């Protein structure tokens, strides 16, 4: 068994949110020691470089590409999976070794990765997003056309549901199809045809059923949610609020008291505004929703002590450029170390993976990222990725001076 030492780098300690010089020993895909002067059979010279745990993006859509969602809806059905394979590789090269897919990916994608057919991050999948009739995930448009970005197929059940009993059955179908997490829209959204983010969707008894049935299967619920829809989701026990615009003080207080996570997806807003400016032909009412600013919910959440985990909503900002989110989190009140924590140990805890991922700790998987320069300077961090390791194996090497 080969013992490899990552020698002389500045290692990010996610638990203490600090960084300092250390060696990291890796054997058989696991971290076995962290310290100074470690001995091994092989070495990777990390002098002048930073060593991070594999980063985690808690909100992606790997089968989607680009911000022009209407063009995407006109593509051949199977193209999404070929593009998904490319998006997985781009995400991994960005130092993101684990993701939570928030609708789109089916069970075949993580299985293909696990079998070594395609490179990509570890995955938790939701398959699709529960929506009420006329809700954020309902593909019906006023023209009576259907513009479905996530058309159902045997591995991705249809998800328009109304009432607790429909919800009970649908969650069981999602679990049967391989879902690791249940995704729901408890409010309107920006890029759908219907209500905007301030309009709540689903009633308390419906959201409570989602949480009950998911819990019975050992799963959590993640909620696309804004405003009053977010408040209802928190009140009924969802694990995380995704996006989270227009959160009032009462909602933030509830999130702190209940330990509810916020996944801000700040990159999505940047990407959508850039798409409008570039002339992507959104309908006028959607373009107007995109132009509207969402307030300061994230900064207020940080100040209130809400737990934050990183998520990007890629591809609304491109796959492979996920680490812009770190810069945006800093702009909204986190320190650089806290932003990195949101993308490592916090994200692992949200996803229930903290026992094996999220920090450079003996006994955890050797998912590691080597970066050039100061790892606590998150500006343009994605452009400074030198090497990415999964289970101790180099899966992306940008600098050929870093052995693979």
Short mmCIF file of C-alpha atoms in Angstrom, two decimals:
data_model
loop_
_atom_site.label_atom_id
_atom_site.label_comp_id
_atom_site.label_asym_id
_atom_site.label_seq_id
_atom_site.Cartn_x
_atom_site.Cartn_y
_atom_site.Cartn_z
CA UNK A 1 0.00 0.00 0.00
CA UNK A 2 1.49 3.34 -1.10
CA UNK A 3 1.60 6.21 1.37
CA UNK A 4 1.59 9.58 -0.42
CA UNK A 5 2.54 12.82 1.34
CA UNK A 6 1.27 16.20 0.16
CA UNK A 7 4.30 18.09 1.44
CA UNK A 8 4.69 21.63 2.70
CA UNK A 9 1.42 23.25 1.71
CA UNK A 10 -0.85 25.61 3.61
CA UNK A 11 -3.72 23.40 4.73
CA UNK A 12 -7.23 24.71 5.40
CA UNK A 13 -8.55 23.46 8.73
CA UNK A 14 -12.30 23.59 8.14
CA UNK A 15 -13.17 22.89 11.77
CA UNK A 16 -11.31 25.97 13.08
CA UNK A 17 -11.68 28.02 9.88
CA UNK A 18 -7.93 28.65 9.85
CA UNK A 19 -5.03 27.72 7.58
CA UNK A 20 -1.48 26.74 8.43
CA UNK A 21 1.54 24.75 7.20
CA UNK A 22 1.14 20.97 7.31
CA UNK A 23 1.74 17.75 5.44
CA UNK A 24 -1.16 15.45 4.53
CA UNK A 25 -0.70 11.67 4.36
CA UNK A 26 -2.95 9.65 2.06
CA UNK A 27 -3.24 5.87 1.90
CA UNK A 28 -5.67 3.77 -0.11
CA UNK A 29 -7.89 6.78 -0.80
CA UNK A 30 -8.16 7.98 2.80
CA UNK A 31 -6.44 10.68 4.84
CA UNK A 32 -4.35 8.93 7.48
CA UNK A 33 -2.37 11.76 9.08
CA UNK A 34 -2.01 15.54 9.10
CA UNK A 35 1.05 17.16 10.64
CA UNK A 36 4.64 18.15 9.93
CA UNK A 37 7.60 16.00 8.97
CA UNK A 38 5.47 13.07 7.85
CA UNK A 39 7.14 10.17 6.04
CA UNK A 40 5.81 8.40 2.97
CA UNK A 41 6.59 6.47 -0.17
CA UNK A 42 5.75 9.27 -2.60
CA UNK A 43 5.51 13.04 -2.30
CA UNK A 44 3.61 15.89 -3.93
CA UNK A 45 5.40 19.21 -3.48
CA UNK A 46 2.83 21.73 -2.26
CA UNK A 47 5.24 24.48 -1.19
CA UNK A 48 3.73 27.88 -1.90
CA UNK A 49 0.34 26.29 -2.49
CA UNK A 50 -2.85 25.82 -0.57
CA UNK A 51 -4.54 22.50 0.17
CA UNK A 52 -8.31 22.48 0.54
CA UNK A 53 -10.82 19.72 1.21
CA UNK A 54 -12.75 18.80 -1.91
CA UNK A 55 -15.34 21.55 -2.36
CA UNK A 56 -19.08 20.87 -2.29
CA UNK A 57 -21.80 22.58 -4.33
CA UNK A 58 -25.21 21.97 -2.76
CA UNK A 59 -27.32 23.19 -5.68
CA UNK A 60 -26.57 22.32 -9.30
CA UNK A 61 -28.48 21.08 -12.35
CA UNK A 62 -26.00 18.93 -14.23
CA UNK A 63 -28.31 18.02 -17.12
CA UNK A 64 -28.90 21.68 -17.96
CA UNK A 65 -26.50 23.88 -19.90
CA UNK A 66 -26.62 27.65 -20.34
CA UNK A 67 -29.03 30.31 -19.17
CA UNK A 68 -31.25 30.22 -22.27
CA UNK A 69 -33.74 27.78 -20.81
CA UNK A 70 -36.20 28.16 -23.68
CA UNK A 71 -33.62 27.08 -26.24
CA UNK A 72 -32.73 24.13 -24.01
CA UNK A 73 -36.36 22.98 -23.96
CA UNK A 74 -36.21 22.53 -27.75
CA UNK A 75 -33.19 20.21 -27.79
CA UNK A 76 -33.34 16.43 -28.40
CA UNK A 77 -34.35 14.58 -25.24
CA UNK A 78 -31.15 12.54 -24.77
CA UNK A 79 -28.78 15.46 -25.36
CA UNK A 80 -29.13 16.48 -21.72
CA UNK A 81 -27.24 13.38 -20.57
CA UNK A 82 -24.31 13.92 -22.93
CA UNK A 83 -24.13 17.53 -21.84
CA UNK A 84 -24.47 16.31 -18.26
CA UNK A 85 -21.32 14.21 -18.63
CA UNK A 86 -19.42 17.27 -19.88
CA UNK A 87 -20.83 19.40 -17.04
CA UNK A 88 -19.76 16.81 -14.49
CA UNK A 89 -16.18 16.96 -15.79
CA UNK A 90 -16.17 20.77 -15.76
CA UNK A 91 -17.50 20.84 -12.21
CA UNK A 92 -14.85 18.40 -11.02
CA UNK A 93 -12.07 20.44 -12.67
CA UNK A 94 -13.28 23.45 -10.66
CA UNK A 95 -12.37 21.63 -7.44
CA UNK A 96 -15.95 20.62 -6.67
CA UNK A 97 -15.73 16.93 -5.79
CA UNK A 98 -19.30 16.54 -4.44
CA UNK A 99 -22.64 18.03 -5.53
CA UNK A 100 -26.32 17.91 -4.69
CA UNK A 101 -28.23 17.90 -7.97
CA UNK A 102 -31.40 19.92 -7.45
CA UNK A 103 -33.39 18.41 -10.36
CA UNK A 104 -32.40 16.82 -13.63
CA UNK A 105 -29.88 14.07 -12.97
CA UNK A 106 -31.26 10.57 -12.68
CA UNK A 107 -29.76 7.50 -11.04
CA UNK A 108 -27.75 6.55 -14.10
CA UNK A 109 -25.45 9.53 -13.75
CA UNK A 110 -24.02 8.77 -10.27
CA UNK A 111 -23.88 5.08 -11.17
CA UNK A 112 -21.86 5.89 -14.31
CA UNK A 113 -19.47 7.96 -12.21
CA UNK A 114 -19.12 5.26 -9.56
CA UNK A 115 -18.34 2.67 -12.23
CA UNK A 116 -15.67 4.88 -13.77
CA UNK A 117 -17.50 5.45 -17.05
CA UNK A 118 -17.39 9.25 -16.71
CA UNK A 119 -15.46 11.59 -14.42
CA UNK A 120 -17.43 13.82 -12.11
CA UNK A 121 -18.25 14.81 -8.58
CA UNK A 122 -19.92 12.54 -6.07
CA UNK A 123 -23.65 13.13 -6.32
CA UNK A 124 -26.78 13.31 -4.27
CA UNK A 125 -29.76 13.53 -6.60
CA UNK A 126 -33.32 14.81 -6.23
CA UNK A 127 -34.45 13.70 -9.73
CA UNK A 128 -37.09 16.43 -10.04
CA UNK A 129 -38.87 19.20 -8.09
CA UNK A 130 -42.30 18.80 -6.54
CA UNK A 131 -44.61 21.58 -7.70
CA UNK A 132 -48.25 22.39 -7.18
CA UNK A 133 -50.47 22.86 -10.22
CA UNK A 134 -49.52 26.25 -11.61
CA UNK A 135 -46.41 26.34 -9.45
CA UNK A 136 -42.78 27.05 -10.21
CA UNK A 137 -42.15 23.60 -11.68
CA UNK A 138 -45.37 23.31 -13.69
CA UNK A 139 -44.34 23.36 -17.39
CA UNK A 140 -47.73 24.66 -18.61
CA UNK A 141 -47.70 28.10 -20.24
CA UNK A 142 -50.64 30.46 -20.91
CA UNK A 143 -50.47 29.61 -24.61
CA UNK A 144 -51.44 26.06 -23.47
CA UNK A 145 -48.03 24.93 -24.69
CA UNK A 146 -45.75 22.87 -22.46
CA UNK A 147 -42.17 24.09 -22.08
CA UNK A 148 -40.69 21.35 -19.92
CA UNK A 149 -37.02 21.60 -19.03
CA UNK A 150 -37.27 18.34 -17.08
CA UNK A 151 -39.62 16.09 -19.05
CA UNK A 152 -40.50 12.92 -17.16
CA UNK A 153 -39.04 9.55 -18.10
CA UNK A 154 -38.78 6.22 -16.25
CA UNK A 155 -35.91 7.50 -14.10
CA UNK A 156 -37.43 10.95 -13.46
CA UNK A 157 -41.10 10.78 -12.42
CA UNK A 158 -43.54 13.61 -13.16
CA UNK A 159 -43.94 15.83 -10.11
CA UNK A 160 -47.03 18.06 -10.33
CA UNK A 161 -48.94 17.22 -7.15
CA UNK A 162 -51.80 18.65 -5.10
CA UNK A 163 -52.86 17.52 -1.63
CA UNK A 164 -51.12 15.40 1.02
CA UNK A 165 -52.05 11.98 -0.37
CA UNK A 166 -50.78 12.75 -3.86
CA UNK A 167 -47.60 14.01 -2.24
CA UNK A 168 -47.21 10.85 -0.15
CA UNK A 169 -47.37 8.63 -3.23
CA UNK A 170 -45.13 10.89 -5.32
CA UNK A 171 -42.36 10.94 -2.72
CA UNK A 172 -42.46 7.17 -2.59
CA UNK A 173 -42.09 7.10 -6.38
CA UNK A 174 -39.09 9.44 -6.18
CA UNK A 175 -37.48 7.29 -3.49
CA UNK A 176 -38.11 4.19 -5.62
CA UNK A 177 -36.39 5.88 -8.56
CA UNK A 178 -33.28 6.61 -6.50
CA UNK A 179 -33.71 10.08 -4.99
CA UNK A 180 -31.26 10.96 -2.20
CA UNK A 181 -33.09 14.18 -1.29
CA UNK A 182 -36.59 15.54 -1.97
CA UNK A 183 -36.83 18.89 -3.77
CA UNK A 184 -39.92 21.10 -3.62
CA UNK A 185 -40.91 24.61 -4.71
CA UNK A 186 -42.83 26.29 -1.88
CA UNK A 187 -42.95 29.61 -3.71
CA UNK A 188 -43.07 31.02 -7.19
CA UNK A 189 -39.85 31.72 -9.02
CA UNK A 190 -38.07 33.98 -11.45
CA UNK A 191 -37.83 32.01 -14.69
CA UNK A 192 -41.14 30.11 -14.63
CA UNK A 193 -44.29 31.37 -16.36
CA UNK A 194 -46.36 31.76 -13.21
CA UNK A 195 -46.17 33.64 -9.95
CA UNK A 196 -43.08 35.50 -8.82
CA UNK A 197 -40.95 34.68 -5.78
CA UNK A 198 -43.20 36.45 -3.26
CA UNK A 199 -46.18 34.10 -3.86
CA UNK A 200 -46.25 31.02 -1.57
CA UNK A 201 -47.04 27.55 -2.95
CA UNK A 202 -48.37 24.49 -1.11
CA UNK A 203 -50.15 24.63 2.26
CA UNK A 204 -48.79 23.56 5.62
CA UNK A 205 -50.40 20.10 5.56
CA UNK A 206 -48.83 19.43 2.15
CA UNK A 207 -45.32 20.54 3.20
CA UNK A 208 -45.62 18.60 6.45
CA UNK A 209 -46.44 15.47 4.46
CA UNK A 210 -43.33 15.97 2.34
CA UNK A 211 -41.15 16.13 5.42
CA UNK A 212 -42.90 13.17 7.06
CA UNK A 213 -42.59 10.90 4.03
CA UNK A 214 -39.03 11.94 3.26
CA UNK A 215 -38.05 11.35 6.89
CA UNK A 216 -39.62 7.89 6.78
CA UNK A 217 -37.19 7.07 3.94
CA UNK A 218 -34.25 8.63 5.78
CA UNK A 219 -34.14 11.66 3.49
CA UNK A 220 -34.34 15.43 3.90
CA UNK A 221 -36.33 18.05 2.00
CA UNK A 222 -34.75 21.00 0.20
CA UNK A 223 -37.07 23.86 -0.74
CA UNK A 224 -36.84 26.37 -3.56
CA UNK A 225 -38.38 29.09 -1.44
CA UNK A 226 -38.72 32.83 -1.04
CA UNK A 227 -40.73 35.10 1.24
CA UNK A 228 -43.82 33.53 2.81
CA UNK A 229 -43.14 30.28 0.99
CA UNK A 230 -39.82 30.03 2.79
CA UNK A 231 -41.49 30.74 6.12
CA UNK A 232 -43.96 27.90 5.56
CA UNK A 233 -41.14 25.55 4.57
CA UNK A 234 -39.14 26.35 7.69
CA UNK A 235 -42.24 26.07 9.90
CA UNK A 236 -42.87 22.55 8.59
CA UNK A 237 -39.35 21.21 8.97
CA UNK A 238 -37.51 21.38 5.64
CA UNK A 239 -33.75 20.93 5.86
CA UNK A 240 -32.67 23.83 3.64
CA UNK A 241 -34.01 26.93 1.94
CA UNK A 242 -32.65 27.34 -1.58
CA UNK A 243 -32.22 30.89 -2.94
CA UNK A 244 -34.12 32.52 -0.06
CA UNK A 245 -35.01 36.00 -1.30
CA UNK A 246 -37.30 38.26 0.71
CA UNK A 247 -36.78 36.53 4.08
CA UNK A 248 -38.22 38.56 6.94
CA UNK A 249 -36.91 38.68 10.50
CA UNK A 250 -39.39 36.10 11.75
CA UNK A 251 -38.27 33.60 9.12
CA UNK A 252 -34.60 34.17 9.95
CA UNK A 253 -35.28 33.71 13.67
CA UNK A 254 -37.09 30.45 12.93
CA UNK A 255 -34.22 29.23 10.77
CA UNK A 256 -31.72 29.87 13.57
CA UNK A 257 -33.94 28.19 16.18
CA UNK A 258 -34.61 25.14 14.02
CA UNK A 259 -31.15 24.83 12.47
CA UNK A 260 -32.48 25.31 8.94
CA UNK A 261 -29.80 25.89 6.31
CA UNK A 262 -29.72 28.62 3.67
CA UNK A 263 -28.19 27.86 0.27
CA UNK A 264 -28.14 31.36 -1.30
CA UNK A 265 -27.18 30.54 -4.95
CA UNK A 266 -25.98 34.11 -5.47
CA UNK A 267 -24.29 33.11 -8.73
CA UNK A 268 -27.69 32.45 -10.29
CA UNK A 269 -28.72 36.09 -10.01
CA UNK A 270 -25.46 37.22 -11.60
CA UNK A 271 -25.86 34.75 -14.45
CA UNK A 272 -29.48 35.64 -15.15
CA UNK A 273 -28.78 39.37 -15.21
CA UNK A 274 -25.86 38.79 -17.57
CA UNK A 275 -28.11 36.71 -19.81
CA UNK A 276 -30.71 39.50 -20.01
CA UNK A 277 -27.98 42.02 -20.78
CA UNK A 278 -26.63 39.71 -23.50
CA UNK A 279 -30.03 39.58 -25.16
CA UNK A 280 -31.24 36.10 -24.21
CA UNK A 281 -34.89 36.29 -25.32
CA UNK A 282 -36.78 35.87 -22.07
CA UNK A 283 -40.44 36.94 -22.14
CA UNK A 284 -40.88 40.47 -20.82
CA UNK A 285 -42.50 39.43 -17.53
CA UNK A 286 -39.63 37.04 -16.77
CA UNK A 287 -36.96 39.55 -17.75
CA UNK A 288 -38.60 42.01 -15.36
CA UNK A 289 -38.49 39.47 -12.53
CA UNK A 290 -34.79 38.92 -13.26
CA UNK A 291 -34.07 42.66 -13.13
CA UNK A 292 -35.73 43.06 -9.75
CA UNK A 293 -33.25 43.01 -6.91
CA UNK A 294 -33.89 40.47 -4.17
CA UNK A 295 -32.89 42.59 -1.19
CA UNK A 296 -30.33 41.83 1.48
CA UNK A 297 -31.64 38.50 2.81
CA UNK A 298 -28.26 36.80 2.69
CA UNK A 299 -26.42 39.51 4.61
CA UNK A 300 -29.21 39.62 7.19
CA UNK A 301 -29.16 35.83 7.45
CA UNK A 302 -25.41 35.88 8.09
CA UNK A 303 -25.85 38.54 10.77
CA UNK A 304 -28.67 36.53 12.37
CA UNK A 305 -26.53 33.40 12.59
CA UNK A 306 -28.31 31.28 9.97
CA UNK A 307 -26.22 28.34 8.81
CA UNK A 308 -24.96 28.87 5.24
CA UNK A 309 -23.91 26.22 2.72
CA UNK A 310 -22.59 26.92 -0.76
CA UNK A 311 -24.74 26.31 -3.82
CA UNK A 312 -24.59 27.93 -7.24
CA UNK A 313 -27.66 26.90 -9.26
CA UNK A 314 -25.34 26.16 -12.19
CA UNK A 315 -25.91 26.44 -15.13
CA UNK A 316 -27.53 29.84 -14.57
CA UNK A 317 -23.90 30.75 -13.98
CA UNK A 318 -21.81 28.29 -16.00
CA UNK A 319 -20.77 24.84 -14.83
CA UNK A 320 -17.06 24.92 -14.07
CA UNK A 321 -17.18 28.47 -12.73
CA UNK A 322 -18.75 27.43 -9.44
CA UNK A 323 -16.22 29.19 -7.22
CA UNK A 324 -17.55 32.63 -8.09
CA UNK A 325 -20.04 31.82 -5.34
CA UNK A 326 -17.25 32.10 -2.74
CA UNK A 327 -16.54 35.68 -3.81
CA UNK A 328 -20.24 36.55 -3.69
CA UNK A 329 -20.63 35.05 -0.21
CA UNK A 330 -17.79 37.28 0.97
CA UNK A 331 -19.50 40.29 -0.62
CA UNK A 332 -22.62 39.39 1.38
CA UNK A 333 -21.00 39.23 4.78
CA UNK A 334 -18.96 36.05 5.20
CA UNK A 335 -15.24 36.15 5.77
CA UNK A 336 -13.14 34.21 3.22
CA UNK A 337 -12.61 31.42 5.78
CA UNK A 338 -16.35 31.28 6.47
CA UNK A 339 -17.07 31.11 2.76
CA UNK A 340 -14.68 28.18 2.42
CA UNK A 341 -16.36 26.56 5.42
CA UNK A 342 -19.71 26.98 3.65
CA UNK A 343 -18.25 25.06 0.69
CA UNK A 344 -16.65 22.32 2.77
CA UNK A 345 -17.67 21.28 6.28
CA UNK A 346 -20.98 23.17 6.36
CA UNK A 347 -21.98 21.74 2.99
CA UNK A 348 -20.98 18.25 4.08
CA UNK A 349 -23.07 18.59 7.23
CA UNK A 350 -26.09 19.81 5.28
CA UNK A 351 -25.82 16.74 3.04
CA UNK A 352 -25.17 14.35 5.92
CA UNK A 353 -21.65 13.57 4.70
CA UNK A 354 -19.58 15.17 7.46
CA UNK A 355 -18.25 11.83 8.77
CA UNK A 356 -16.31 11.22 5.53
CA UNK A 357 -16.04 14.56 3.71
CA UNK A 358 -15.69 18.30 4.27
CA UNK A 359 -12.40 18.57 6.14
CA UNK A 360 -8.78 17.42 5.93
CA UNK A 361 -8.98 15.07 8.87
CA UNK A 362 -7.57 11.55 9.43
CA UNK A 363 -10.25 9.00 8.71
CA UNK A 364 -11.94 11.01 5.95
CA UNK A 365 -11.84 10.46 2.21
CA UNK A 366 -8.87 12.01 0.45
CA UNK A 367 -10.85 14.47 -1.64
CA UNK A 368 -8.36 17.32 -1.91
CA UNK A 369 -7.76 20.43 -4.00
CA UNK A 370 -4.37 22.07 -4.53
CA UNK A 371 -4.51 25.78 -5.36
CA UNK A 372 -1.87 28.30 -6.27
CA UNK A 373 -1.21 31.11 -3.81
CA UNK A 374 -3.18 32.12 -0.74
CA UNK A 375 -6.21 29.89 -0.25
CA UNK A 376 -7.81 32.48 2.04
CA UNK A 377 -7.94 34.91 -0.87
CA UNK A 378 -11.00 33.54 -2.66
CA UNK A 379 -10.89 36.05 -5.51
CA UNK A 380 -10.48 34.13 -8.76
CA UNK A 381 -9.83 30.97 -6.76
CA UNK A 382 -11.30 28.86 -9.54
CA UNK A 383 -8.58 30.09 -11.90
CA UNK A 384 -5.89 28.94 -9.48
CA UNK A 385 -6.84 25.26 -9.25
CA UNK A 386 -3.73 23.16 -9.86
CA UNK A 387 -4.93 19.64 -9.03
CA UNK A 388 -8.04 17.87 -7.82
CA UNK A 389 -8.05 14.53 -6.03
CA UNK A 390 -10.89 12.12 -5.33
CA UNK A 391 -10.14 9.23 -2.98
CA UNK A 392 -6.47 10.12 -3.26
CA UNK A 393 -6.39 9.84 -7.05
CA UNK A 394 -5.66 12.86 -9.23
CA UNK A 395 -8.75 13.41 -11.40
CA UNK A 396 -7.73 16.80 -12.77
CA UNK A 397 -4.26 18.29 -13.11
CA UNK A 398 -3.80 21.77 -14.54
CA UNK A 399 -0.12 22.15 -13.63
CA UNK A 400 2.04 19.34 -14.89
CA UNK A 401 4.49 20.02 -12.06
CA UNK A 402 1.90 18.46 -9.74
CA UNK A 403 2.30 14.67 -10.02
CA UNK A 404 -0.78 12.64 -10.91
#
